[in-house]
Short mmCIF file of C-alpha atoms in Angstrom, two decimals:
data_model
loop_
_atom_site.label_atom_id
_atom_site.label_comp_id
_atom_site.label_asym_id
_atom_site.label_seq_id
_atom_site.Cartn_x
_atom_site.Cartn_y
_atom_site.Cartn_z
CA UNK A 1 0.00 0.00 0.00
CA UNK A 2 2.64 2.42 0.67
CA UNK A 3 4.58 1.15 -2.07
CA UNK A 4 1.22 2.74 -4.47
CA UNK A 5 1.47 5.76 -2.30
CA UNK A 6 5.15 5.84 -3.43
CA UNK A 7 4.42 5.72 -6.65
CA UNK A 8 1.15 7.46 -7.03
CA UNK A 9 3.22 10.87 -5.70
CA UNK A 10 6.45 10.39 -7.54
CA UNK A 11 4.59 10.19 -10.54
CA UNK A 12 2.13 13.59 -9.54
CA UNK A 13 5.78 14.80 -8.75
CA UNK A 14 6.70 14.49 -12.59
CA UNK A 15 3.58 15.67 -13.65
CA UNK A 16 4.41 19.24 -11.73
CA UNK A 17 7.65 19.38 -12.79
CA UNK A 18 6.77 18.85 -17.17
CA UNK A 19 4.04 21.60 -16.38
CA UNK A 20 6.65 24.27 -14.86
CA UNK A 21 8.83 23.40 -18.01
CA UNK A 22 6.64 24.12 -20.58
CA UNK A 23 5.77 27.50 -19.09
CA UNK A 24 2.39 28.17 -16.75
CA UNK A 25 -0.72 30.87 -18.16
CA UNK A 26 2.03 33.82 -17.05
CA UNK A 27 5.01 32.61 -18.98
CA UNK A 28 2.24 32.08 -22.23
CA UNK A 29 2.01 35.61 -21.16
CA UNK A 30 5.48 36.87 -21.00
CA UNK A 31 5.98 34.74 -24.55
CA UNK A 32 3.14 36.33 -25.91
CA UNK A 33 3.76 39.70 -24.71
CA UNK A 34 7.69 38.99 -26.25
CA UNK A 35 6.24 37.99 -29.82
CA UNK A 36 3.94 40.84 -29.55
CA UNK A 37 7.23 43.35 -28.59
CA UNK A 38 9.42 41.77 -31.50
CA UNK A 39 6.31 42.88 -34.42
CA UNK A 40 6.20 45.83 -32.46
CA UNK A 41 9.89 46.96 -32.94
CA UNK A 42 9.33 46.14 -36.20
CA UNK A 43 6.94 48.47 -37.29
CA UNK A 44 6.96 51.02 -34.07
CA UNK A 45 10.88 51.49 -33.10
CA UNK A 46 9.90 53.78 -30.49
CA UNK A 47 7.15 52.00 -28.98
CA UNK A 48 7.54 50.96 -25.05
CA UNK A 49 8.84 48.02 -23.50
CA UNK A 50 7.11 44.36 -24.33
CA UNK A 51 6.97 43.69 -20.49
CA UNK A 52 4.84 46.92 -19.43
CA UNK A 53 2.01 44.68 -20.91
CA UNK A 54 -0.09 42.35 -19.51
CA UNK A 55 -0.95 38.84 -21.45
CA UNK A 56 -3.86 39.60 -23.25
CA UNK A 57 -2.54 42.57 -24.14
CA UNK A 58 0.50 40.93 -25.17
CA UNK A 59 -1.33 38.62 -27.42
CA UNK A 60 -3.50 41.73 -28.78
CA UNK A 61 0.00 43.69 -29.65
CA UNK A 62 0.58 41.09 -32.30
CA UNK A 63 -2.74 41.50 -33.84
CA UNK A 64 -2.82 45.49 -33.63
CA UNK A 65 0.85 45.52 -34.74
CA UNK A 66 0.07 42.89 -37.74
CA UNK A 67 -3.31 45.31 -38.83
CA UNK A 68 -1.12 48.70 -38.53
CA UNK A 69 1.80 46.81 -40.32
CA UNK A 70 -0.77 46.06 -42.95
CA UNK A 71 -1.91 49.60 -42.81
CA UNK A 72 1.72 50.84 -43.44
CA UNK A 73 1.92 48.31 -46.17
CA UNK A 74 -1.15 50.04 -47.69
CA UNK A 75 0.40 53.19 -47.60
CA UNK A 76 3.61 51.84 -49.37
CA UNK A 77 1.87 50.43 -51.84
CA UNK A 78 -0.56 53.23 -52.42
CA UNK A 79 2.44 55.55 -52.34
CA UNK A 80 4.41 53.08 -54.59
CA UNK A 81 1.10 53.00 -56.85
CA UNK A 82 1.64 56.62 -57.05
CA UNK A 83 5.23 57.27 -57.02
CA UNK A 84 4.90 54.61 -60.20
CA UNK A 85 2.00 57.02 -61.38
CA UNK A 86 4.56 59.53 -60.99
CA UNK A 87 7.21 57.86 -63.28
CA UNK A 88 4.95 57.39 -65.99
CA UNK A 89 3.60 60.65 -66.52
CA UNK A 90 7.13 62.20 -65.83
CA UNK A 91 8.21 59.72 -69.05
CA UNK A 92 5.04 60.95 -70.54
CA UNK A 93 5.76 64.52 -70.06
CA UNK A 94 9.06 64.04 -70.89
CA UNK A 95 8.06 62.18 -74.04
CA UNK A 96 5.90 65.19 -75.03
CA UNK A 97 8.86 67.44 -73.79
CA UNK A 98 11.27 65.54 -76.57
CA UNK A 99 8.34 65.60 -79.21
CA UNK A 100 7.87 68.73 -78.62
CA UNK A 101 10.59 70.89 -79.68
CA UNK A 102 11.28 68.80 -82.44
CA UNK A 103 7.94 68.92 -83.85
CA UNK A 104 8.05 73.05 -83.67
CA UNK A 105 11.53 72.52 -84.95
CA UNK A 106 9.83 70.76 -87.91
CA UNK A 107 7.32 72.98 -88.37
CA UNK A 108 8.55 75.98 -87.98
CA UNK A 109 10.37 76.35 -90.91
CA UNK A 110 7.24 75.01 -93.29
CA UNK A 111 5.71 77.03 -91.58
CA UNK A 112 7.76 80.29 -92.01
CA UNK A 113 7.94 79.70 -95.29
CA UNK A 114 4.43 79.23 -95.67
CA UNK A 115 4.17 82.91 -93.82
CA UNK A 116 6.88 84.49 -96.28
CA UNK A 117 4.44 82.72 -99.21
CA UNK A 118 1.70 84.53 -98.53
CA UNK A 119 3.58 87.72 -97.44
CA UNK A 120 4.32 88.19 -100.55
CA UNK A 121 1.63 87.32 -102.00
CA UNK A 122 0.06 90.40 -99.82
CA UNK A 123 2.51 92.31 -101.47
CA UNK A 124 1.88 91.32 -104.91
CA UNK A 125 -1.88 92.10 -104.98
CA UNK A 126 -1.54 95.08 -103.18
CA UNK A 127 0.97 96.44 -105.63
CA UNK A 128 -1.63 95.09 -109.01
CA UNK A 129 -4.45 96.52 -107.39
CA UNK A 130 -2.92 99.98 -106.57
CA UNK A 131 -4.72 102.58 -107.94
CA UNK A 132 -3.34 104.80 -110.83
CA UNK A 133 -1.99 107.48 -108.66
CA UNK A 134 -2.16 105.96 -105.02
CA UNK A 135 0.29 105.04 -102.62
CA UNK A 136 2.50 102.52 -101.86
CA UNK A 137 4.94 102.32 -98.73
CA UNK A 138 5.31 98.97 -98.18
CA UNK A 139 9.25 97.78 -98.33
CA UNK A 140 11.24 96.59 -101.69
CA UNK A 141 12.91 94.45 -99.37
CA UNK A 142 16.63 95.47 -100.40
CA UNK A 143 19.73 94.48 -98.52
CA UNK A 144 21.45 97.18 -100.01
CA UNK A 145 23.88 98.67 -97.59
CA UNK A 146 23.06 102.64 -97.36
CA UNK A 147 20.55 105.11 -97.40
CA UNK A 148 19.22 103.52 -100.98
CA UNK A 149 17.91 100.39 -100.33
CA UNK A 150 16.35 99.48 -103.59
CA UNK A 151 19.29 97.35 -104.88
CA UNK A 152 21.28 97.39 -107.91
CA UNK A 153 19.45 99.76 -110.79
CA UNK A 154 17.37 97.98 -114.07
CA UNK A 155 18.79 100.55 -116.19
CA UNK A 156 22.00 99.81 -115.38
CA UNK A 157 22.31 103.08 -114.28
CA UNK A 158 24.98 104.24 -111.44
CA UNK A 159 24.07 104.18 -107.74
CA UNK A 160 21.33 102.09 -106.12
CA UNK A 161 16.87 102.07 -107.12
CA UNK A 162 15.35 104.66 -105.48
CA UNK A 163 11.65 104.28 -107.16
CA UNK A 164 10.67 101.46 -109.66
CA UNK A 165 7.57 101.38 -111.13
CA UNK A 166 5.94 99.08 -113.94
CA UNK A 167 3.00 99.84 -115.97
CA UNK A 168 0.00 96.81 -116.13
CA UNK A 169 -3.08 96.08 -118.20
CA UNK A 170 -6.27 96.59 -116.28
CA UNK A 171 -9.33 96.20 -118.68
CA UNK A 172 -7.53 98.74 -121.30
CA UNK A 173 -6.36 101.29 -118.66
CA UNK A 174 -2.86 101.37 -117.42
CA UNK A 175 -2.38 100.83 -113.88
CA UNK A 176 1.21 101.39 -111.55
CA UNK A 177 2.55 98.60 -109.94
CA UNK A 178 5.01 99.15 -107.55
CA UNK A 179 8.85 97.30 -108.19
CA UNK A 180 10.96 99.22 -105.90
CA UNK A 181 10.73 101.69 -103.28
CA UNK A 182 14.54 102.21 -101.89
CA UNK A 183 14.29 105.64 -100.72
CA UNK A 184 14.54 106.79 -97.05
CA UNK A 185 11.21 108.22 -96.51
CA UNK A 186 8.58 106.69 -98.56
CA UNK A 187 5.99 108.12 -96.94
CA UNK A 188 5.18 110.66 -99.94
CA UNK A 189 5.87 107.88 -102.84
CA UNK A 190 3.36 108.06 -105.35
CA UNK A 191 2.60 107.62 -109.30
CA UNK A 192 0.12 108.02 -111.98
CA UNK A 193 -0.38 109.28 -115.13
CA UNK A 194 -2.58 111.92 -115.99
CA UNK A 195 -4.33 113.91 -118.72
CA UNK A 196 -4.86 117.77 -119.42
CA UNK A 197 -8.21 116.96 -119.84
CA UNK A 198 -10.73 116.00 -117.33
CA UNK A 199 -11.77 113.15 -117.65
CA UNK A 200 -9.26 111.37 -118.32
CA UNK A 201 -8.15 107.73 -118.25
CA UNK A 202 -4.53 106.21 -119.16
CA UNK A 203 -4.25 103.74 -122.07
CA UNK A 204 -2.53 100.24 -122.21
CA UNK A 205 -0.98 99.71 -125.40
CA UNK A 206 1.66 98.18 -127.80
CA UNK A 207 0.89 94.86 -126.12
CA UNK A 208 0.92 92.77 -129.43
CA UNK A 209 4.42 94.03 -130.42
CA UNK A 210 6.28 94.15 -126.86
CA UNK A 211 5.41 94.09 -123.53
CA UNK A 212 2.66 96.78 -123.49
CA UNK A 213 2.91 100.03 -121.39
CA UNK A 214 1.12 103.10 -120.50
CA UNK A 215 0.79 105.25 -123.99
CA UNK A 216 2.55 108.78 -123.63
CA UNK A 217 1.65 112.11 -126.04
CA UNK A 218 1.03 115.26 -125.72
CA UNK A 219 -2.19 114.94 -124.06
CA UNK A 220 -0.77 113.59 -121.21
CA UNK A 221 2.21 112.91 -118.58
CA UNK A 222 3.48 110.48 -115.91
CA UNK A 223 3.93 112.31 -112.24
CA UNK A 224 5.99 110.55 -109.62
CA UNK A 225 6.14 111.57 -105.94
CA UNK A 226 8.67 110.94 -103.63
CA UNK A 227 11.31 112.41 -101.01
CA UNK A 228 14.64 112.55 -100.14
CA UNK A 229 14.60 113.58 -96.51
CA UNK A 230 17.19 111.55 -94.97
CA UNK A 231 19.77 112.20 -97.77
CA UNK A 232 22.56 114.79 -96.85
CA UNK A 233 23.93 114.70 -100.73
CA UNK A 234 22.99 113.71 -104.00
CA UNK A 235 26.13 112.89 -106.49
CA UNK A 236 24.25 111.64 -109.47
CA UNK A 237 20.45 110.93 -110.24
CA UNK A 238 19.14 109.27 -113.18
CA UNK A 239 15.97 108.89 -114.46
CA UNK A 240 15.13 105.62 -117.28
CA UNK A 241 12.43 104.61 -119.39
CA UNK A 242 11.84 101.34 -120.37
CA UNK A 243 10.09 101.01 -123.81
CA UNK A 244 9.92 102.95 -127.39
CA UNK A 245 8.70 105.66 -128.94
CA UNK A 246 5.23 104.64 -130.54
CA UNK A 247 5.48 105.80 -134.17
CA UNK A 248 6.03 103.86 -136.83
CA UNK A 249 7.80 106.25 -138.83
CA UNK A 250 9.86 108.55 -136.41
CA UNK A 251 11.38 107.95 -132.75
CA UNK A 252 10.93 110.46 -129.98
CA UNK A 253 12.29 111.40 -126.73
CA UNK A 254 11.25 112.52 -123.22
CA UNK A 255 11.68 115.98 -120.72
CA UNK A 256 11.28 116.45 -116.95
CA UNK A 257 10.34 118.72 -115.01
CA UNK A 258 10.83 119.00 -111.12
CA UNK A 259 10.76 122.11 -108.48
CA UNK A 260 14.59 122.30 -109.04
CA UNK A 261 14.58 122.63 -112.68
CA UNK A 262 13.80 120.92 -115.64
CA UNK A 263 15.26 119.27 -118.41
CA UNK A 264 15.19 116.68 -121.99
CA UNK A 265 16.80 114.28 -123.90
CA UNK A 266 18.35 114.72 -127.32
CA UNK A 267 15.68 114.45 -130.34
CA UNK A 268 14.84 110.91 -131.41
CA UNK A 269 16.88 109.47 -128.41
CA UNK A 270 14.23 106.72 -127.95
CA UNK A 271 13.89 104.44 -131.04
CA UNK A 272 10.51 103.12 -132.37
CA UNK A 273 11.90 99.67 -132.98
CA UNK A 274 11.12 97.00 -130.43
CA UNK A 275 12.06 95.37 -128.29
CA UNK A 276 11.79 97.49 -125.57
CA UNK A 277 15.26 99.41 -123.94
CA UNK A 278 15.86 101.25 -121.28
CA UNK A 279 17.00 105.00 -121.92
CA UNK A 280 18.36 107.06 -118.88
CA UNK A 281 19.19 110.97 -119.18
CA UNK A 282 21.06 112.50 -116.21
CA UNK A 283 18.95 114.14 -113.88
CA UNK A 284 21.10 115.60 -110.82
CA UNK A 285 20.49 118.95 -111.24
CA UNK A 286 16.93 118.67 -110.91
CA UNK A 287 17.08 116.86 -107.61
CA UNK A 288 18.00 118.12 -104.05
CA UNK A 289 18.70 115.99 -100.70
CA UNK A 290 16.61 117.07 -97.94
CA UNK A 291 13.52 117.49 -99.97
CA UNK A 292 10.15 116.30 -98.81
CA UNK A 293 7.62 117.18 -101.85
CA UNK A 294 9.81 115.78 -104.69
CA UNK A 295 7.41 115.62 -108.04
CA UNK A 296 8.87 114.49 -111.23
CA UNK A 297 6.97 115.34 -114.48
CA UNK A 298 7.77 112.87 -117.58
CA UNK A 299 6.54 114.29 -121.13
CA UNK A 300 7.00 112.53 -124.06
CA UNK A 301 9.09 114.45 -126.58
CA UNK A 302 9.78 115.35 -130.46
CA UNK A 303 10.07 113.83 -132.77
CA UNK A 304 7.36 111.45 -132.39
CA UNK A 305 5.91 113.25 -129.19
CA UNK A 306 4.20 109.95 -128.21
CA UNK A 307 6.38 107.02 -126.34
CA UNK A 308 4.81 103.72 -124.85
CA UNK A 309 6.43 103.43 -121.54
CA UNK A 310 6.61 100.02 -119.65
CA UNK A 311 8.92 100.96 -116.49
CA UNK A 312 10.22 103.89 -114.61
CA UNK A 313 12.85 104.05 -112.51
CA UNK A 314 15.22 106.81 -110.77
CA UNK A 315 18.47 105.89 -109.45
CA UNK A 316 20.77 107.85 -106.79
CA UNK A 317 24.26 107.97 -105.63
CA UNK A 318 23.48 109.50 -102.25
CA UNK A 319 24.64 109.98 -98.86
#
C-alpha cells in the first residue's frame, strides 16, 4: 500500500515538474507579450517596453501591430502606386517634352515659309491693285547697304533704285505697280499718269508688239512723288524709261520737269523699234537731298511726241 502511495506521488511529482517546463498561463504571457514586442519593434521602433504589458494585451500587440503593419503596407503600396503614377507621366511629359521641340523645330520652318508665301503674295496684290496714282509704302525688301535700299538699278544706271515702277493692263487702262521703293522716306511715294483733260483715263498699249505700257503724247504725262529727306547729298540721279517711242515712222524722246529745274533728252533718243530698252538721261540737277515734296513730271518728246512706256525708274548715288 505504501509502495502505491510511493508511486502514485512520484509520478504527480513528474507531472508538476513537465508543467513548470513548458511555461504556466504567465510565462504564455510573457511569450506572448515577447512575440507581440518583437512585431512591435518592427513596425513602431519607439514604442515601449514588451513587459509593461499584460498577457492579453501581449497577445493583442501582435494583432494590432500585424493590422497597422498592414496599414503601413497600404500606404507603401498606395504611395508606390503613385510614385509609379509619378514615373509614368514624368516619361510621358518628358516624351511630349522631346516631341515637342522637335515637332516646332519641324514645323517651324514650313511654316515660315508658308508665312513668307503669302507675305508676298500680300505684297503682290496690293501692288496690281494699286490705284493709278495711289500710294505705296510697303518695303522693296533690299539688302542694299546705305541710305538707298532698292538694290542694284534695271537701267544699269549708277548708284542704287530709289523708285521702280511698272506699268500693267487693267481692262484697257494702265495701272502702276510698284517694283521698288529704296528711298529713305517713302511716306510721300506716289505715281500716276494723268491727262490735261478732265476726264481722263490712261491707255494700255503696244501689247501685241512688246510688252505693253502706258501710252505717252502730248495729251498727257506720268507724275511721280517721292522724297529725299534723310539724304545729306545727291552725287548723281538718273531717271530711265523702259520702252519705245510709238510711231512707226519717227522715234521720240522725253523731258522732266521738277521744283529744281527741268530738263530733256536729245531728239529721237528713244527708237521706235522693239524690243523694248531702257533710256536714262542725267537728272542731278533737278534733284536736291533734304527734300520732302519731290514731283517728277515725264513728257513725251519730239520727234514722235508719243512714247509707250513700260517701267520707270530713278536711281541715286546718295549719302
Amino acid at each position: 500500500m505504501c509502495h502505491r502511495i510511493l508511486l502514485l506521488s512520484a509520478a504527480l511529482c513528474v507531472v508538476a515538474c513537465g508543467s513548470t517546463g513548458d511555461g504556466s498561463a504567465d510565462g504564455g504571457g510573457a511569450d506572448g507579450e515577447t512575440d507581440g514586442s518583437l512585431i512591435d519593434t518592427s513596425t513602431q521602433p519607439e514604442s515601449g517596453s514588451p513587459e509593461a504589458s499584460g498577457g492579453d494585451a501581449g497577445t493583442d500587440a501582435p494583432s494590432h501591430a500585424d493590422a497597422e503593419s498592414h496599414t503601413d503596407a497600404g500606404t507603401d503600396a498606395d504611395a508606390e502606386t503613385h510614385s509609379d503614377t509619378g514615373t509614368d507621366a514624368d516619361a510621358a511629359a518628358d516624351s511630349a517634352a522631346d516631341a515637342g521641340p522637335d515637332a516646332v523645330a519641324d514645323s517651324a520652318p514650313d511654316a515660315a515659309s508658308d508665312s513668307a508665301t503669302v507675305a508676298d503674295s500680300g505684297s503682290d496684290s496690293a501692288s496690281d491693285s494699286a490705284p493709278e496714282s495711289g500710294t505705296h509704302d510697303a518695303s522693296d525688301g533690299s539688302t542694299t547697304v546705305g541710305p538707298i535700299t532698292g538694290g542694284p538699278c534695271s537701267s544699269g544706271a549708277a548708284g542704287a533704285t530709289a523708285i521702280r515702277i511698272k506699268f500693267i493692263d487693267a481692262a484697257g487702262a494702265a495701272d502702276v505697280q510698284w517694283l521698288v521703293e529704296g528711298d529713305p522716306d517713302r511716306s510721300n511715294d506716289s505715281a500716276g499718269t494723268y491727262g490735261y483733260t478732265i476726264p481722263f483715263t490712261s491707255s494700255y498699249v503696244d501689247q501685241f508688239l512688246a510688252q505693253g505700257g502706258v501710252a505717252l503724247d502730248d495729251s498727257d504725262f506720268i507724275d511721280i512723288g517721292m522724297s529725299t529727306v534723310g539724304l545729306t547729298s545727291i552725287t548723281s540721279a538718273t531717271l530711265s524709261l523702259y520702252g519705245r517711242s510709238y510711231d512707226v515712222t519717227t522715234n521720240g524722246s522725253f523731258n522732266w520737269q521738277t521744283f529744281d529745274g527741268t530738263d530733256q533728252t536729245a531728239t529721237d533718243f528713244v527708237s521706235n523699234v522693239p524690243p523694248y530698252q531702257w533710256y536714262s538721261a542725267d537728272m542731278t540737277a533737278e534733284i536736291g537731298p533734304g527734300e520732302n515734296d519731290v514731283l517728277v513730271r515725264i513728257k513725251a518728246g519730239p520727234s514722235s511726241d508719243s512714247l509707250v512706256v513700260n517701267q520707270v525708274e530713278i536711281c541715286l548715288v546718295a549719302q
